[in-house]
Amino acid sequence: MIATTLFGLEPLLKDELEKINAKKIQIGNRCVYFTGNNELMYRANIQLRTALKILKEISIFKSKNEHELYKNINRIKWDKIMTTSQTFSVTSTVNSKYFSHSNYVSLVTKDAIVDQFRKKYNKRPSVDLKNPDFNIHIHISNNNCNISLNSSGKSLHKRGYRTNRFTAPMNEVLAAGMVLLSGWNKQQNLINPMCGSGTLIIEAGLIAKNRAPNIFRNNFSFQNWNDYDNILFNNLKIDIRNREVEFQNNIVGFDISASAIAMARQSVESIKLNDIIKIQGKNFFKSNGEENSIILINPPYGKRIALKQDYYKQLGDTLKQNYINTDAWIISSELEQLKKIGLKPSKKIKLFNGALECKLVKYELYKGSKKFNKFQSE
Ligand SMILES: C[S@@+](CC[C@H](N)C(=O)[O-])C[C@H]1O[C@@H](n2cnc3c(N)ncnc32)[C@H](O)[C@@H]1O
């Protein structure tokens, strides 16, 4: 099987797969390969915080042109997988000197499937691009073609807790990745200034309670497969919920925008985390940290609305003055602006927030540490 993810999160996904007992785990490019049975596939879909999709390989072959591709797709016994009354879609990723257009590859694949059904049954399953029973994924790397069934359906970052659209929400998988990369050990309070719609605090809350991110989801694509085992799925969910734990510390999110706070509160309630997450209306520049807490910040990047020139400097000054004895992690695409923070980072990790290349940067704000003294004297 293949679990897909975002750039930079592959090692975290590997760790997560090890924890659920996947075998033959191997890191790829924005994905991790592994083996396991159906139970593990269900578990991966429900539990993995840093996976976008779980793909199950059904055929591997070589093709150098559309005719070979069509023939090879046609060799797969599609009526063992779906019926004419079900719907399907085809998606492709292509990185090949033999095939240049992924849409064309999808079209050839779709035709080969449909023609096989027509020939045998005089009927064909329909294509549904929005909500298909089956999503067939074809990955071509040069002449190596890999056909898989997407067991997840819609991407696993769509946890279902968002009740409204926010202007610049973070991808839930990236937010979970940021919390995990910060090394937060749940023994400290976690503070998320500029929390926006609350993605980081919610993912932190799920981690704090050991709650699986997709435990409440009931529309995985594997539920349409003819080998789907409803009893196994339900028992697994009970087992996963029984492993939730109490969380004794605080997770606090705050934002200057009243509409952002309202959205964050709604989402926190919908995923039933209001007992451990507090959300406040507050201006970061007038806020104070708590000693020994961990601070995660996804500030505005200034792409849509220009920021005041000294915005990132003010951010750094607030950390230096009001957040002493904490670790702060900031994610931003604005590398020049990050320099204005005026603190020496102790770690920098390359990530992508959507199409934007970002740095996740760690600042250790401990009195007496070399880095702290350096910026104090600047
Ligand atoms: C990039 S968004 C955060 C998105 C968030 N991670 C999410 O997933 O929804 C930045 C947020 O910073 C907030 N903000 C900007 N300046 C602020 C300040 N001085 N104090 C508190 N919040 C601020 C904005 O209202 C906005 O919600």
Short mmCIF file of C-alpha atoms and ligand atoms in Angstrom, two decimals:
data_model
loop_
_atom_site.label_atom_id
_atom_site.label_comp_id
_atom_site.label_asym_id
_atom_site.label_seq_id
_atom_site.Cartn_x
_atom_site.Cartn_y
_atom_site.Cartn_z
CA MET A 1 0.00 0.00 0.00
CA ILE A 2 1.01 3.64 -0.33
CA ALA A 3 0.22 6.43 2.12
CA THR A 4 0.57 9.83 0.47
CA THR A 5 1.56 12.93 2.43
CA LEU A 6 2.91 16.47 2.17
CA PHE A 7 6.55 17.31 1.48
CA GLY A 8 8.64 17.06 4.65
CA LEU A 9 6.21 14.93 6.64
CA GLU A 10 7.38 11.54 5.30
CA PRO A 11 9.47 10.62 8.41
CA LEU A 12 6.52 11.42 10.71
CA LEU A 13 4.24 9.25 8.57
CA LYS A 14 6.79 6.43 8.73
CA ASP A 15 6.75 6.67 12.57
CA GLU A 16 2.96 6.64 12.59
CA LEU A 17 2.88 3.55 10.35
CA GLU A 18 5.35 1.78 12.65
CA LYS A 19 3.07 2.49 15.61
CA ILE A 20 0.08 0.81 13.92
CA ASN A 21 2.22 -2.21 13.05
CA ALA A 22 2.55 -1.74 9.29
CA LYS A 23 5.30 -3.85 7.72
CA LYS A 24 7.98 -3.29 5.05
CA ILE A 25 7.81 0.47 5.56
CA GLN A 26 9.81 2.52 3.08
CA ILE A 27 9.92 6.28 2.61
CA GLY A 28 9.22 7.63 -0.90
CA ASN A 29 8.71 11.09 -2.36
CA ARG A 30 5.70 12.61 -0.56
CA CYS A 31 4.60 9.09 0.30
CA VAL A 32 5.46 6.04 2.39
CA TYR A 33 5.16 2.45 1.13
CA PHE A 34 4.02 -0.31 3.46
CA THR A 35 2.25 -3.66 3.62
CA GLY A 36 -0.63 -4.86 5.77
CA ASN A 37 -4.06 -6.49 5.70
CA ASN A 38 -7.51 -4.90 5.40
CA GLU A 39 -7.66 -4.19 9.13
CA LEU A 40 -4.44 -2.21 8.86
CA MET A 41 -5.84 -0.34 5.85
CA TYR A 42 -8.95 0.66 7.85
CA ARG A 43 -6.76 1.64 10.80
CA ALA A 44 -4.44 3.70 8.59
CA ASN A 45 -7.41 5.67 7.25
CA ILE A 46 -8.87 6.34 10.69
CA GLN A 47 -5.69 6.92 12.70
CA LEU A 48 -2.90 8.41 10.61
CA ARG A 49 -2.55 12.14 11.25
CA THR A 50 -0.04 12.89 8.49
CA ALA A 51 -1.51 10.84 5.62
CA LEU A 52 -3.58 12.33 2.80
CA LYS A 53 -4.67 9.10 1.10
CA ILE A 54 -4.17 5.37 1.49
CA LEU A 55 -3.79 3.69 -1.89
CA LYS A 56 -4.00 -0.05 -2.45
CA GLU A 57 -2.02 -1.28 -5.45
CA ILE A 58 -3.89 -3.55 -7.85
CA SER A 59 -1.55 -3.76 -10.83
CA ILE A 60 1.96 -2.81 -11.88
CA PHE A 61 3.08 -2.91 -15.51
CA LYS A 62 5.24 -1.10 -18.06
CA SER A 63 3.84 0.99 -20.94
CA LYS A 64 5.50 3.39 -23.32
CA ASN A 65 2.46 4.67 -25.21
CA GLU A 66 -1.33 4.95 -25.01
CA HIS A 67 -1.92 1.64 -26.87
CA GLU A 68 0.19 -0.33 -24.39
CA LEU A 69 -1.44 1.52 -21.51
CA TYR A 70 -4.95 0.77 -22.83
CA LYS A 71 -4.11 -2.94 -23.30
CA ASN A 72 -2.62 -3.28 -19.82
CA ILE A 73 -5.56 -1.53 -18.14
CA ASN A 74 -7.89 -3.76 -20.14
CA ARG A 75 -6.17 -6.89 -18.76
CA ILE A 76 -7.32 -6.07 -15.21
CA LYS A 77 -10.59 -7.85 -14.36
CA TRP A 78 -12.60 -4.75 -13.48
CA ASP A 79 -15.86 -6.64 -12.86
CA LYS A 80 -14.16 -8.31 -9.87
CA ILE A 81 -13.71 -4.80 -8.43
CA MET A 82 -16.93 -2.92 -9.29
CA THR A 83 -20.34 -3.38 -10.85
CA THR A 84 -22.05 -1.50 -13.68
CA SER A 85 -24.35 0.23 -11.18
CA GLN A 86 -21.44 1.76 -9.25
CA THR A 87 -19.60 4.95 -10.13
CA PHE A 88 -15.91 5.66 -10.52
CA SER A 89 -13.33 8.34 -11.27
CA VAL A 90 -9.75 8.15 -12.49
CA THR A 91 -6.94 10.40 -11.27
CA SER A 92 -3.34 10.30 -12.42
CA THR A 93 0.08 11.62 -11.61
CA VAL A 94 2.57 11.46 -14.45
CA ASN A 95 6.30 12.02 -14.44
CA SER A 96 7.41 10.50 -17.71
CA LYS A 97 9.07 11.20 -21.03
CA TYR A 98 6.52 8.87 -22.67
CA PHE A 99 3.35 10.51 -21.35
CA SER A 100 3.02 14.25 -20.99
CA HIS A 101 -0.60 14.90 -19.99
CA SER A 102 -2.09 13.37 -16.86
CA ASN A 103 -5.62 14.17 -18.06
CA TYR A 104 -5.01 12.15 -21.21
CA VAL A 105 -3.70 9.21 -19.16
CA SER A 106 -6.90 9.37 -17.05
CA LEU A 107 -9.01 9.42 -20.20
CA VAL A 108 -7.27 6.37 -21.75
CA THR A 109 -7.63 4.50 -18.44
CA LYS A 110 -11.31 5.40 -18.19
CA ASP A 111 -11.92 4.27 -21.81
CA ALA A 112 -10.18 0.92 -21.24
CA ILE A 113 -12.35 0.24 -18.17
CA VAL A 114 -15.61 1.33 -19.80
CA ASP A 115 -14.92 -0.62 -23.03
CA GLN A 116 -14.27 -3.80 -21.03
CA PHE A 117 -17.66 -3.51 -19.26
CA ARG A 118 -19.51 -2.63 -22.49
CA LYS A 119 -18.05 -5.63 -24.30
CA LYS A 120 -18.99 -8.05 -21.53
CA TYR A 121 -22.27 -6.62 -20.16
CA ASN A 122 -23.43 -4.14 -22.78
CA LYS A 123 -23.57 -1.69 -19.90
CA ARG A 124 -20.99 0.44 -18.14
CA PRO A 125 -20.42 2.06 -14.74
CA SER A 126 -20.78 5.86 -14.82
CA VAL A 127 -18.10 8.38 -14.08
CA ASP A 128 -18.66 10.57 -11.02
CA LEU A 129 -15.90 13.09 -10.44
CA LYS A 130 -17.27 14.47 -7.15
CA ASN A 131 -18.32 11.53 -5.07
CA PRO A 132 -17.47 8.26 -6.83
CA ASP A 133 -17.83 4.81 -5.26
CA PHE A 134 -14.33 4.01 -6.59
CA ASN A 135 -11.40 6.29 -7.25
CA ILE A 136 -8.80 4.60 -9.43
CA HIS A 137 -5.39 6.21 -9.26
CA ILE A 138 -2.72 5.74 -11.90
CA HIS A 139 0.85 6.78 -11.21
CA ILE A 140 3.32 6.77 -14.11
CA SER A 141 7.02 7.25 -13.61
CA ASN A 142 8.69 6.97 -17.06
CA ASN A 143 7.34 3.64 -18.36
CA ASN A 144 6.45 2.23 -14.91
CA CYS A 145 2.70 2.29 -14.37
CA ASN A 146 1.14 1.67 -11.04
CA ILE A 147 -2.64 1.27 -10.70
CA SER A 148 -4.21 1.61 -7.26
CA LEU A 149 -7.58 1.93 -5.64
CA ASN A 150 -7.86 4.95 -3.37
CA SER A 151 -9.20 3.41 -0.16
CA SER A 152 -9.78 6.80 1.50
CA GLY A 153 -12.00 8.57 -1.02
CA LYS A 154 -11.80 12.26 -0.27
CA SER A 155 -8.49 13.35 1.21
CA LEU A 156 -7.92 12.42 4.86
CA HIS A 157 -7.14 16.06 5.75
CA LYS A 158 -10.90 16.66 5.44
CA ARG A 159 -11.57 15.60 9.01
CA GLY A 160 -15.11 17.02 8.98
CA TYR A 161 -14.71 19.43 11.91
CA ARG A 162 -14.65 22.60 9.81
CA THR A 163 -18.08 24.16 9.88
CA ASN A 164 -17.27 27.25 7.81
CA ARG A 165 -14.81 28.45 5.20
CA PHE A 166 -11.97 30.57 6.57
CA THR A 167 -9.73 32.70 4.34
CA ALA A 168 -6.32 31.14 5.03
CA PRO A 169 -6.85 27.87 6.89
CA MET A 170 -3.93 25.54 7.30
CA ASN A 171 -4.20 22.04 5.85
CA GLU A 172 -5.09 19.75 8.78
CA VAL A 173 -2.31 17.31 7.85
CA LEU A 174 0.24 20.14 7.85
CA ALA A 175 -1.08 21.36 11.22
CA ALA A 176 -0.80 17.87 12.73
CA GLY A 177 2.71 17.65 11.23
CA MET A 178 3.69 20.98 12.79
CA VAL A 179 2.51 19.87 16.25
CA LEU A 180 4.38 16.55 15.91
CA LEU A 181 7.54 18.21 14.57
CA SER A 182 7.54 20.60 17.55
CA GLY A 183 8.11 17.57 19.78
CA TRP A 184 5.35 18.73 22.17
CA ASN A 185 5.24 16.12 24.92
CA LYS A 186 1.78 17.04 26.35
CA GLN A 187 3.42 17.85 29.72
CA GLN A 188 3.45 21.55 28.86
CA ASN A 189 0.66 23.92 27.92
CA LEU A 190 0.43 24.62 24.19
CA ILE A 191 -0.34 28.19 23.12
CA ASN A 192 -1.34 29.13 19.58
CA PRO A 193 -1.51 32.90 19.09
CA MET A 194 -3.09 33.93 15.75
CA CYS A 195 -5.07 30.68 15.79
CA GLY A 196 -7.44 31.69 12.95
CA SER A 197 -10.01 28.94 12.39
CA GLY A 198 -8.25 26.77 14.97
CA THR A 199 -6.59 24.04 12.89
CA LEU A 200 -3.43 23.87 15.01
CA ILE A 201 -5.22 23.80 18.36
CA ILE A 202 -7.67 21.16 17.15
CA GLU A 203 -4.92 18.90 15.79
CA ALA A 204 -3.02 19.43 19.07
CA GLY A 205 -6.20 18.54 21.00
CA LEU A 206 -6.64 15.33 19.00
CA ILE A 207 -3.01 14.41 19.71
CA ALA A 208 -3.41 15.31 23.42
CA LYS A 209 -6.37 12.95 23.81
CA ASN A 210 -4.92 10.29 21.53
CA ARG A 211 -8.11 10.74 19.50
CA ALA A 212 -7.87 9.44 15.93
CA PRO A 213 -8.32 12.32 13.45
CA ASN A 214 -10.90 10.50 11.32
CA ILE A 215 -12.71 8.54 14.04
CA PHE A 216 -16.04 10.23 13.25
CA ARG A 217 -15.78 9.83 9.48
CA ASN A 218 -18.14 7.34 7.92
CA ASN A 219 -17.54 7.67 4.20
CA PHE A 220 -14.24 6.03 3.37
CA SER A 221 -14.07 4.64 -0.16
CA PHE A 222 -13.15 1.15 1.12
CA GLN A 223 -16.71 0.97 2.50
CA ASN A 224 -17.91 0.58 -1.12
CA TRP A 225 -15.56 -2.30 -1.87
CA ASN A 226 -17.04 -5.80 -2.17
CA ASP A 227 -14.70 -7.18 0.53
CA TYR A 228 -15.73 -4.46 3.05
CA ASP A 229 -16.19 -5.90 6.55
CA ASN A 230 -18.56 -3.67 8.53
CA ILE A 231 -18.14 -5.64 11.78
CA LEU A 232 -14.36 -5.37 11.60
CA PHE A 233 -14.63 -1.61 10.90
CA ASN A 234 -17.00 -0.98 13.83
CA ASN A 235 -14.98 -3.10 16.27
CA LEU A 236 -11.84 -1.30 15.21
CA LYS A 237 -13.43 2.08 15.91
CA ILE A 238 -14.45 0.92 19.40
CA ASP A 239 -10.91 -0.29 20.05
CA ILE A 240 -9.43 3.01 18.82
CA ARG A 241 -11.82 5.10 20.97
CA ASN A 242 -11.00 2.98 24.02
CA ARG A 243 -7.39 4.06 23.67
CA GLU A 244 -8.18 7.74 24.20
CA VAL A 245 -6.53 9.30 27.26
CA GLU A 246 -7.16 12.17 29.67
CA PHE A 247 -5.21 15.37 29.10
CA GLN A 248 -4.28 17.40 32.19
CA ASN A 249 -2.78 20.59 30.71
CA ASN A 250 -4.16 23.43 28.61
CA ILE A 251 -4.33 24.17 24.93
CA VAL A 252 -5.01 27.85 24.32
CA GLY A 253 -5.71 29.54 21.00
CA PHE A 254 -6.28 33.24 20.51
CA ASP A 255 -6.84 35.63 17.64
CA ILE A 256 -7.58 39.28 17.05
CA SER A 257 -10.48 38.55 14.69
CA ALA A 258 -13.94 37.93 16.17
CA SER A 259 -15.09 35.92 13.12
CA ALA A 260 -12.00 33.68 13.32
CA ILE A 261 -12.70 33.02 17.00
CA ALA A 262 -16.34 32.16 16.30
CA MET A 263 -15.28 29.68 13.59
CA ALA A 264 -12.59 28.11 15.77
CA ARG A 265 -15.09 27.66 18.63
CA GLN A 266 -17.64 25.98 16.33
CA SER A 267 -15.03 23.55 14.98
CA VAL A 268 -13.71 22.72 18.45
CA GLU A 269 -17.24 21.91 19.56
CA SER A 270 -17.98 19.81 16.49
CA ILE A 271 -14.98 17.55 17.21
CA LYS A 272 -15.85 17.49 20.93
CA LEU A 273 -12.64 19.03 22.23
CA ASN A 274 -14.14 21.99 24.12
CA ASP A 275 -13.15 20.47 27.47
CA ILE A 276 -9.42 20.89 26.78
CA ILE A 277 -9.18 23.82 24.33
CA LYS A 278 -9.71 27.44 25.37
CA ILE A 279 -10.16 30.14 22.73
CA GLN A 280 -9.80 33.85 23.48
CA GLY A 281 -10.01 37.17 21.67
CA LYS A 282 -6.60 38.77 22.11
CA ASN A 283 -3.96 40.81 20.30
CA PHE A 284 -0.71 38.86 20.27
CA PHE A 285 1.34 42.04 20.51
CA LYS A 286 -0.30 42.79 23.87
CA SER A 287 -0.22 39.23 25.17
CA ASN A 288 1.96 37.42 27.69
CA GLY A 289 3.21 33.85 27.53
CA GLU A 290 3.39 31.34 30.32
CA GLU A 291 6.76 29.94 31.35
CA ASN A 292 7.62 26.48 30.08
CA SER A 293 4.90 26.41 27.47
CA ILE A 294 5.26 25.73 23.78
CA ILE A 295 4.15 28.38 21.30
CA LEU A 296 3.03 27.57 17.74
CA ILE A 297 2.37 30.45 15.35
CA ASN A 298 1.10 30.55 11.78
CA PRO A 299 1.17 34.34 11.26
CA PRO A 300 -0.24 36.15 8.22
CA TYR A 301 2.20 36.00 5.29
CA GLY A 302 0.99 39.29 3.81
CA LYS A 303 0.05 37.69 0.47
CA ARG A 304 -3.56 38.89 0.37
CA ILE A 305 -3.39 41.96 2.60
CA ALA A 306 -0.08 43.80 2.91
CA LEU A 307 1.39 43.70 6.42
CA LYS A 308 2.84 46.66 8.28
CA GLN A 309 6.57 46.89 7.46
CA ASP A 310 7.72 46.05 10.97
CA TYR A 311 5.08 43.31 11.59
CA TYR A 312 7.57 40.43 11.91
CA LYS A 313 9.92 42.62 13.97
CA GLN A 314 7.03 43.31 16.35
CA LEU A 315 6.35 39.56 16.44
CA GLY A 316 9.97 38.90 17.46
CA ASP A 317 9.94 41.72 20.04
CA THR A 318 6.78 40.32 21.64
CA LEU A 319 8.38 36.88 21.90
CA LYS A 320 11.59 38.30 23.39
CA GLN A 321 9.81 40.48 25.94
CA ASN A 322 6.68 38.54 26.88
CA TYR A 323 7.38 34.87 26.14
CA ILE A 324 10.53 34.17 28.12
CA ASN A 325 11.26 30.52 28.97
CA THR A 326 9.25 29.05 26.13
CA ASP A 327 9.97 27.33 22.82
CA ALA A 328 8.33 29.10 19.88
CA TRP A 329 7.73 27.54 16.45
CA ILE A 330 6.74 29.79 13.55
CA ILE A 331 5.74 28.70 10.04
CA SER A 332 5.95 31.26 7.27
CA SER A 333 6.67 31.55 3.56
CA GLU A 334 8.22 35.00 4.14
CA LEU A 335 11.88 34.17 4.55
CA GLU A 336 13.05 37.81 4.47
CA GLN A 337 10.38 38.77 7.02
CA LEU A 338 11.45 35.90 9.30
CA LYS A 339 14.91 37.47 9.50
CA LYS A 340 13.30 40.59 11.00
CA ILE A 341 12.22 38.56 14.03
CA GLY A 342 15.76 39.11 15.27
CA LEU A 343 16.18 35.76 16.99
CA LYS A 344 18.58 32.99 16.08
CA PRO A 345 16.63 29.89 15.05
CA SER A 346 17.72 26.61 16.59
CA LYS A 347 15.96 24.58 13.87
CA LYS A 348 14.63 25.19 10.35
CA ILE A 349 12.45 22.70 8.48
CA LYS A 350 11.30 23.08 4.87
CA LEU A 351 7.56 22.47 4.40
CA PHE A 352 4.85 23.55 1.97
CA ASN A 353 1.66 25.35 2.97
CA GLY A 354 -0.39 24.69 -0.18
CA ALA A 355 1.83 25.79 -3.06
CA LEU A 356 3.88 28.10 -0.83
CA GLU A 357 7.32 26.92 0.20
CA CYS A 358 7.68 27.68 3.91
CA LYS A 359 10.12 27.35 6.75
CA LEU A 360 9.06 26.01 10.11
CA VAL A 361 11.49 27.74 12.47
CA LYS A 362 12.18 27.06 16.13
CA TYR A 363 13.27 29.77 18.59
CA GLU A 364 14.39 28.87 22.10
CA LEU A 365 13.54 31.77 24.37
CA TYR A 366 15.45 30.73 27.45
CA LYS A 367 17.18 33.29 29.61
CA GLY A 368 20.85 32.45 29.84
CA SER A 369 20.93 30.51 26.59
CA LYS A 370 23.43 31.79 24.01
CA LYS A 371 20.72 32.46 21.45
CA PHE A 372 18.63 34.46 23.89
CA ASN A 373 21.62 36.54 25.04
CA LYS A 374 22.57 37.19 21.44
CA PHE A 375 19.23 38.78 20.60
CA GLN A 376 19.02 40.59 23.95
CA SER A 377 22.26 42.41 23.13
CA GLU A 378 21.17 43.24 19.56
C1 LIG B 1 -2.64 32.73 8.54
S1 LIG B 1 -3.97 33.03 9.63
C2 LIG B 1 -3.91 31.64 10.71
C3 LIG B 1 -4.60 30.46 10.10
C4 LIG B 1 -4.77 29.32 11.05
N1 LIG B 1 -3.53 28.58 11.22
C5 LIG B 1 -5.87 28.40 10.55
O1 LIG B 1 -5.61 27.23 10.26
O2 LIG B 1 -7.00 28.85 10.40
C6 LIG B 1 -3.36 34.32 10.62
C7 LIG B 1 -4.29 34.79 11.71
O3 LIG B 1 -3.60 35.74 12.49
C8 LIG B 1 -4.56 36.61 13.03
N2 LIG B 1 -3.83 37.82 13.51
C9 LIG B 1 -3.18 38.74 12.78
N3 LIG B 1 -2.59 39.65 13.59
C10 LIG B 1 -2.88 39.28 14.87
C11 LIG B 1 -2.54 39.81 16.15
N4 LIG B 1 -1.80 40.91 16.28
N5 LIG B 1 -2.98 39.16 17.24
C12 LIG B 1 -3.74 38.04 17.14
N6 LIG B 1 -4.11 37.50 15.94
C13 LIG B 1 -3.67 38.11 14.82
C14 LIG B 1 -5.51 36.84 11.89
O4 LIG B 1 -6.77 37.31 12.38
C15 LIG B 1 -5.58 35.45 11.27
O5 LIG B 1 -6.68 34.75 11.80
#
